[in-house]
Amino acid sequence: MIDLHLHLDGSLSEEDFKYLSKLNNIDLGKDFPSNIYVPMDCKSLDEYLERFALPVALLQNAESIEYATYSLVKRLADLGLFYAEIRFAPLLHVNKGMTQVEVVKAALCGLKKAIKECDYKIDANLILCCMRHACEKENMETVETANLLSSDKVVAVDLAGGETIHPCSYFHECFAKARKYGLNITIHAGEATGSDEIMRAIDEGAVRIGHGVHLSLDMFSVKKVNNAKISFEFCPTSNLQTKSLKSYKDVPLRQFINKDIRVTINSDNMTVSNTDCIKEMAVMVKTFKLDKREVIDIYDNAINAAFTSDENKNKMRQTMLNAFSDLMLEKLNLK
Ligand SMILES: [Zn+2]
């Protein structure tokens, strides 16, 4: 199973919080652990994003970042994932003097250590997020860092953060540089905003859209996303919590499938949203009565959209067919 849209800072386990609290001598607050999850009646994307302050404060040195990445990959392997793309914004982790390159190198250490310990049953790569609230200098450093480490499991750049603040066209210089370097681009768009922002993201070179649930399904838009082979990274529970959508039934999964738009199902933030990508697929199976063939098609979209080599994709297609054990079928609500 695969997760293409998964934030490191939103996915620390309760045990990780406790360990990192001791390591960094930072108090977790009197409401811990309830303060690390959002309730389903969370008011907005802004309230949702407030949950990231504590994990970001805990991840300001190499040891903590290495540990958090290691722990996440191990948990993903335990869940039955064979591939994940983990994203985070290195510019948020430099408050104690590390450079963005040092931050990402620490994450790569944890990532590779966990993959090795799992006997390579799982593979994982990193996506580096630029942030909408950050200045061009910081975001440009993220693009440069991604380029520098692109041969070492850093596979793409992203744009994250409060979507309503600045449209992605404000970041044109950064994405022009990313395109010049040949970096893959995915952009959070059409979560808190509408179809126009998705179109702007595609114009900036995004081949994947984070969320994108508010894509207008008119002929022009559908033609544009299908001609450009754009894949969408849906994260249903997160969308309900941020009030991007009202209920699971509002996830436009069937509409996208009917228009042949490439759609994938992901977790976004395992801790903040108290979920994982298997649970997210299971709720989609239940809501839309998906059959096994349709679930395989969605995973196939994820394999095709993954920022990895064709050789790895071929291996993943084989692994996926063997991954539908009785236990996995039960977890996915297919049995
Ligand atoms: Zn996200």
Short mmCIF file of C-alpha atoms and ligand atoms in Angstrom, two decimals:
data_model
loop_
_atom_site.label_atom_id
_atom_site.label_comp_id
_atom_site.label_asym_id
_atom_site.label_seq_id
_atom_site.Cartn_x
_atom_site.Cartn_y
_atom_site.Cartn_z
CA MET A 1 0.00 0.00 0.00
CA ILE A 2 1.15 3.52 -0.73
CA ASP A 3 0.97 6.99 0.80
CA LEU A 4 2.05 9.86 -1.45
CA HIS A 5 0.88 12.72 0.78
CA LEU A 6 2.13 12.43 4.33
CA HIS A 7 3.58 15.19 6.51
CA LEU A 8 6.36 14.25 8.93
CA ASP A 9 5.52 16.89 11.56
CA GLY A 10 1.83 15.91 11.52
CA SER A 11 2.61 12.23 11.98
CA LEU A 12 4.70 11.89 15.17
CA SER A 13 3.30 9.16 17.44
CA GLU A 14 2.44 9.77 21.11
CA GLU A 15 5.60 7.82 22.01
CA ASP A 16 7.62 10.05 19.67
CA PHE A 17 6.25 13.13 21.45
CA LYS A 18 7.25 11.72 24.85
CA TYR A 19 10.73 10.75 23.67
CA LEU A 20 11.36 14.08 21.92
CA SER A 21 9.99 16.01 24.90
CA LYS A 22 12.64 14.44 27.16
CA LEU A 23 15.39 14.79 24.57
CA ASN A 24 14.67 18.50 24.05
CA ASN A 25 13.47 19.37 27.53
CA ILE A 26 10.21 20.76 26.13
CA ASP A 27 6.96 20.38 28.07
CA LEU A 28 4.11 18.75 26.11
CA GLY A 29 1.45 20.82 27.89
CA LYS A 30 -1.22 19.85 30.41
CA ASP A 31 -3.60 18.71 27.65
CA PHE A 32 -1.22 16.13 26.19
CA PRO A 33 -2.06 13.89 24.36
CA SER A 34 -5.37 15.43 23.30
CA ASN A 35 -3.52 18.58 22.12
CA ILE A 36 -1.79 16.66 19.31
CA TYR A 37 -5.02 15.61 17.54
CA VAL A 38 -7.74 17.79 16.03
CA PRO A 39 -11.38 17.02 16.76
CA MET A 40 -13.75 16.36 13.84
CA ASP A 41 -15.44 19.66 14.79
CA CYS A 42 -12.20 21.57 14.15
CA LYS A 43 -13.24 25.02 12.92
CA SER A 44 -10.91 25.69 9.98
CA LEU A 45 -7.62 25.02 8.19
CA ASP A 46 -6.02 27.66 10.42
CA GLU A 47 -7.08 25.81 13.61
CA TYR A 48 -5.83 22.59 12.01
CA LEU A 49 -2.45 24.17 11.26
CA GLU A 50 -2.07 25.27 14.92
CA ARG A 51 -1.45 21.60 15.78
CA PHE A 52 1.94 21.79 14.08
CA ALA A 53 3.54 24.26 16.51
CA LEU A 54 4.49 21.63 19.10
CA PRO A 55 5.98 19.00 16.74
CA VAL A 56 7.91 21.70 14.87
CA ALA A 57 9.34 22.98 18.20
CA LEU A 58 10.47 19.41 19.00
CA LEU A 59 12.23 18.99 15.65
CA GLN A 60 14.98 21.61 15.75
CA ASN A 61 18.11 19.45 15.86
CA ALA A 62 19.55 16.62 13.79
CA GLU A 63 19.05 13.89 16.38
CA SER A 64 15.32 14.67 16.77
CA ILE A 65 14.70 14.90 13.04
CA GLU A 66 16.56 11.67 12.32
CA TYR A 67 14.61 9.90 15.07
CA ALA A 68 11.20 11.19 13.88
CA THR A 69 11.79 10.13 10.28
CA TYR A 70 13.11 6.73 11.36
CA SER A 71 10.11 6.14 13.62
CA LEU A 72 7.61 7.12 10.92
CA VAL A 73 9.06 4.81 8.26
CA LYS A 74 9.08 1.91 10.76
CA ARG A 75 5.40 2.53 11.61
CA LEU A 76 4.48 2.73 7.92
CA ALA A 77 6.17 -0.62 7.30
CA ASP A 78 4.22 -2.11 10.24
CA LEU A 79 1.00 -0.85 8.66
CA GLY A 80 1.76 -2.79 5.47
CA LEU A 81 2.97 0.05 3.26
CA PHE A 82 5.60 -0.75 0.66
CA TYR A 83 6.14 2.85 -0.52
CA ALA A 84 5.73 6.33 0.96
CA GLU A 85 6.68 9.88 0.10
CA ILE A 86 7.18 11.84 3.32
CA ARG A 87 7.11 15.61 3.15
CA PHE A 88 8.10 18.46 5.44
CA ALA A 89 9.33 22.04 5.24
CA PRO A 90 13.05 22.22 6.15
CA LEU A 91 12.73 26.02 6.57
CA LEU A 92 10.63 25.41 9.71
CA HIS A 93 13.44 23.43 11.36
CA VAL A 94 16.31 25.95 11.33
CA ASN A 95 15.41 27.87 14.53
CA LYS A 96 18.44 26.51 16.39
CA GLY A 97 20.98 27.22 13.69
CA MET A 98 20.91 24.24 11.34
CA THR A 99 20.95 24.92 7.61
CA GLN A 100 18.16 23.44 5.50
CA VAL A 101 20.70 21.03 3.97
CA GLU A 102 21.64 19.77 7.45
CA VAL A 103 17.96 19.37 8.35
CA VAL A 104 17.24 17.28 5.26
CA LYS A 105 20.42 15.21 5.66
CA ALA A 106 19.28 14.30 9.20
CA ALA A 107 15.87 13.20 7.86
CA LEU A 108 17.58 11.15 5.13
CA CYS A 109 19.68 9.36 7.77
CA GLY A 110 16.57 8.29 9.69
CA LEU A 111 14.76 7.33 6.50
CA LYS A 112 17.57 5.14 5.17
CA LYS A 113 18.24 3.52 8.55
CA ALA A 114 14.57 2.47 8.85
CA ILE A 115 14.38 1.16 5.27
CA LYS A 116 17.48 -0.95 5.88
CA GLU A 117 16.15 -2.28 9.20
CA CYS A 118 12.91 -3.23 7.43
CA ASP A 119 14.97 -5.31 4.95
CA TYR A 120 13.87 -2.99 2.14
CA LYS A 121 10.26 -4.25 2.38
CA ILE A 122 9.36 -0.55 2.35
CA ASP A 123 10.88 2.21 0.25
CA ALA A 124 10.42 5.89 1.08
CA ASN A 125 11.48 9.23 -0.36
CA LEU A 126 11.31 12.84 0.79
CA ILE A 127 9.41 15.81 -0.65
CA LEU A 128 10.55 19.26 0.53
CA CYS A 129 7.80 21.82 1.14
CA CYS A 130 8.17 25.50 0.41
CA MET A 131 5.76 27.50 2.61
CA ARG A 132 3.24 30.10 1.49
CA HIS A 133 3.97 32.34 4.48
CA ALA A 134 7.77 32.21 4.06
CA CYS A 135 9.89 34.71 2.16
CA GLU A 136 11.38 34.00 -1.26
CA LYS A 137 14.91 33.63 0.14
CA GLU A 138 13.85 30.80 2.48
CA ASN A 139 11.78 29.05 -0.20
CA MET A 140 14.56 29.42 -2.74
CA GLU A 141 16.94 27.74 -0.25
CA THR A 142 14.47 24.83 -0.08
CA VAL A 143 14.54 24.49 -3.87
CA GLU A 144 18.36 24.62 -3.85
CA THR A 145 18.43 22.00 -1.08
CA ALA A 146 16.11 19.73 -3.06
CA ASN A 147 18.37 20.08 -6.09
CA LEU A 148 21.53 19.39 -4.09
CA LEU A 149 20.06 16.22 -2.57
CA SER A 150 18.00 15.10 -5.56
CA SER A 151 20.21 12.10 -6.18
CA ASP A 152 19.74 11.02 -2.56
CA LYS A 153 16.01 10.27 -2.06
CA VAL A 154 14.76 13.85 -2.25
CA VAL A 155 12.30 13.49 -5.10
CA ALA A 156 10.22 16.69 -5.33
CA VAL A 157 9.29 20.11 -4.03
CA ASP A 158 5.87 21.13 -2.74
CA LEU A 159 4.11 24.32 -1.65
CA ALA A 160 2.19 24.08 1.64
CA GLY A 161 0.60 26.33 4.26
CA GLY A 162 -2.48 28.53 4.41
CA GLU A 163 -3.69 28.62 0.80
CA THR A 164 -5.76 31.75 1.10
CA ILE A 165 -2.76 33.94 2.01
CA HIS A 166 -0.87 33.96 -1.29
CA PRO A 167 -1.69 32.29 -4.61
CA CYS A 168 1.02 30.00 -5.92
CA SER A 169 1.81 32.44 -8.73
CA TYR A 170 3.59 34.53 -6.01
CA PHE A 171 6.17 31.74 -5.95
CA HIS A 172 6.84 31.82 -9.67
CA GLU A 173 10.60 32.39 -9.29
CA CYS A 174 10.98 29.36 -7.00
CA PHE A 175 9.07 27.06 -9.30
CA ALA A 176 10.89 28.42 -12.37
CA LYS A 177 14.14 27.43 -10.62
CA ALA A 178 12.69 24.02 -9.68
CA ARG A 179 11.68 23.43 -13.30
CA LYS A 180 15.13 24.52 -14.49
CA TYR A 181 16.67 21.90 -12.19
CA GLY A 182 14.25 19.27 -13.48
CA LEU A 183 12.72 18.74 -10.03
CA ASN A 184 9.29 17.13 -9.70
CA ILE A 185 6.63 19.52 -8.40
CA THR A 186 3.50 18.86 -6.34
CA ILE A 187 1.47 21.77 -4.93
CA HIS A 188 -1.24 21.95 -2.25
CA ALA A 189 -4.13 23.61 -4.11
CA GLY A 190 -7.90 23.49 -4.25
CA GLU A 191 -8.21 22.54 -0.58
CA ALA A 192 -9.19 25.88 0.99
CA THR A 193 -9.41 27.55 -2.41
CA GLY A 194 -11.06 26.77 -5.74
CA SER A 195 -10.25 25.56 -9.20
CA ASP A 196 -8.36 28.71 -10.23
CA GLU A 197 -5.57 27.93 -7.76
CA ILE A 198 -5.30 24.39 -9.17
CA MET A 199 -4.92 25.84 -12.67
CA ARG A 200 -2.24 28.23 -11.42
CA ALA A 201 -0.41 25.31 -9.76
CA ILE A 202 -0.42 23.39 -13.05
CA ASP A 203 0.89 26.50 -14.82
CA GLU A 204 3.75 26.58 -12.28
CA GLY A 205 4.71 23.04 -13.29
CA ALA A 206 2.89 20.88 -10.72
CA VAL A 207 2.30 17.34 -11.99
CA ARG A 208 0.50 16.42 -8.77
CA ILE A 209 -1.99 18.44 -6.77
CA GLY A 210 -2.27 18.07 -2.99
CA HIS A 211 -6.02 17.67 -2.32
CA GLY A 212 -7.54 19.48 -5.33
CA VAL A 213 -11.05 18.47 -4.28
CA HIS A 214 -12.48 21.78 -5.47
CA LEU A 215 -11.46 21.22 -9.08
CA SER A 216 -14.21 22.43 -11.36
CA LEU A 217 -15.31 19.51 -13.54
CA ASP A 218 -16.13 21.62 -16.60
CA MET A 219 -14.83 20.42 -19.97
CA PHE A 220 -11.93 22.90 -20.10
CA SER A 221 -10.55 22.02 -16.64
CA VAL A 222 -10.93 18.26 -17.08
CA LYS A 223 -9.19 18.43 -20.47
CA LYS A 224 -6.37 20.50 -18.98
CA VAL A 225 -5.69 18.12 -16.06
CA ASN A 226 -6.00 14.99 -18.20
CA ASN A 227 -3.85 16.31 -21.04
CA ALA A 228 -1.15 17.26 -18.52
CA LYS A 229 -1.57 13.83 -16.77
CA ILE A 230 -2.07 15.51 -13.41
CA SER A 231 -2.60 13.23 -10.39
CA PHE A 232 -4.60 14.28 -7.34
CA GLU A 233 -3.62 13.45 -3.77
CA PHE A 234 -6.91 13.19 -1.87
CA CYS A 235 -6.78 13.12 1.95
CA PRO A 236 -10.47 12.76 2.95
CA THR A 237 -10.44 13.00 6.77
CA SER A 238 -8.16 16.02 6.72
CA ASN A 239 -10.58 17.76 4.31
CA LEU A 240 -13.49 17.17 6.69
CA GLN A 241 -11.54 18.54 9.65
CA THR A 242 -10.36 21.68 7.86
CA LYS A 243 -13.95 22.25 6.65
CA SER A 244 -12.85 21.96 3.04
CA LEU A 245 -15.64 19.34 2.68
CA LYS A 246 -18.69 18.65 4.85
CA SER A 247 -18.80 14.83 4.77
CA TYR A 248 -17.08 11.81 3.24
CA LYS A 249 -19.91 11.66 0.69
CA ASP A 250 -18.73 15.06 -0.62
CA VAL A 251 -15.30 13.69 -1.60
CA PRO A 252 -15.54 13.90 -5.41
CA LEU A 253 -14.00 10.45 -5.87
CA ARG A 254 -16.65 8.99 -8.20
CA GLN A 255 -16.81 12.19 -10.24
CA PHE A 256 -13.03 12.18 -10.74
CA ILE A 257 -12.99 8.47 -11.64
CA ASN A 258 -15.86 8.98 -14.11
CA LYS A 259 -13.86 11.74 -15.83
CA ASP A 260 -10.72 9.52 -15.98
CA ILE A 261 -8.85 11.91 -13.67
CA ARG A 262 -5.97 10.24 -11.84
CA VAL A 263 -6.82 10.20 -8.15
CA THR A 264 -5.00 8.73 -5.15
CA ILE A 265 -6.01 8.32 -1.47
CA ASN A 266 -3.59 9.42 1.26
CA SER A 267 -3.43 10.31 4.95
CA ASP A 268 -2.03 13.90 5.08
CA ASN A 269 -1.26 13.81 8.83
CA MET A 270 -1.47 10.53 10.70
CA THR A 271 -1.45 12.11 14.16
CA VAL A 272 -3.18 15.45 13.68
CA SER A 273 -5.99 13.69 11.78
CA ASN A 274 -5.70 10.47 13.82
CA THR A 275 -5.68 8.29 10.71
CA ASP A 276 -3.49 6.42 8.23
CA CYS A 277 -3.73 5.76 4.50
CA ILE A 278 -5.26 2.28 4.97
CA LYS A 279 -8.06 3.78 7.11
CA GLU A 280 -8.57 6.52 4.52
CA MET A 281 -8.97 3.96 1.73
CA ALA A 282 -11.28 1.86 3.95
CA VAL A 283 -13.60 4.81 4.53
CA MET A 284 -13.69 5.49 0.77
CA VAL A 285 -14.50 1.80 0.11
CA LYS A 286 -17.37 2.03 2.60
CA THR A 287 -18.68 5.42 1.45
CA PHE A 288 -18.57 4.70 -2.29
CA LYS A 289 -18.93 0.90 -2.21
CA LEU A 290 -15.67 0.49 -4.14
CA ASP A 291 -14.83 -3.04 -5.25
CA LYS A 292 -11.38 -4.61 -5.24
CA ARG A 293 -10.78 -3.75 -8.90
CA GLU A 294 -11.47 -0.06 -8.23
CA VAL A 295 -9.18 -0.07 -5.19
CA ILE A 296 -6.40 -1.64 -7.28
CA ASP A 297 -6.95 1.06 -9.93
CA ILE A 298 -6.53 3.80 -7.30
CA TYR A 299 -3.32 2.20 -6.00
CA ASP A 300 -2.19 1.86 -9.60
CA ASN A 301 -2.72 5.62 -10.02
CA ALA A 302 -0.48 6.12 -6.97
CA ILE A 303 2.24 3.91 -8.42
CA ASN A 304 2.09 5.78 -11.73
CA ALA A 305 2.20 9.14 -9.92
CA ALA A 306 5.02 8.19 -7.54
CA PHE A 307 8.23 10.16 -7.93
CA THR A 308 10.40 7.09 -8.46
CA SER A 309 11.99 5.17 -11.33
CA ASP A 310 10.06 3.02 -13.82
CA GLU A 311 12.00 0.03 -12.52
CA ASN A 312 10.76 0.67 -8.97
CA LYS A 313 7.21 1.18 -10.26
CA ASN A 314 7.28 -2.21 -12.00
CA LYS A 315 8.43 -3.84 -8.77
CA MET A 316 5.67 -2.03 -6.84
CA ARG A 317 2.96 -3.30 -9.24
CA GLN A 318 4.00 -6.84 -8.44
CA THR A 319 4.25 -6.15 -4.70
CA MET A 320 0.78 -4.57 -4.70
CA LEU A 321 -0.93 -7.63 -6.11
CA ASN A 322 0.63 -9.75 -3.36
CA ALA A 323 -0.26 -7.17 -0.67
CA PHE A 324 -3.98 -7.97 -0.67
CA SER A 325 -3.77 -10.52 2.15
CA ASP A 326 -6.95 -11.59 4.00
CA LEU A 327 -5.98 -9.20 6.80
CA MET A 328 -5.47 -6.29 4.41
CA LEU A 329 -8.79 -7.01 2.64
CA GLU A 330 -10.49 -6.88 6.04
CA LYS A 331 -8.74 -3.61 6.98
CA LEU A 332 -9.81 -2.09 3.66
CA ASN A 333 -13.48 -3.10 4.19
CA LEU A 334 -13.23 -5.35 1.13
CA LYS A 335 -14.17 -8.48 3.05
ZN ZN B 1 -0.80 18.27 3.08
#
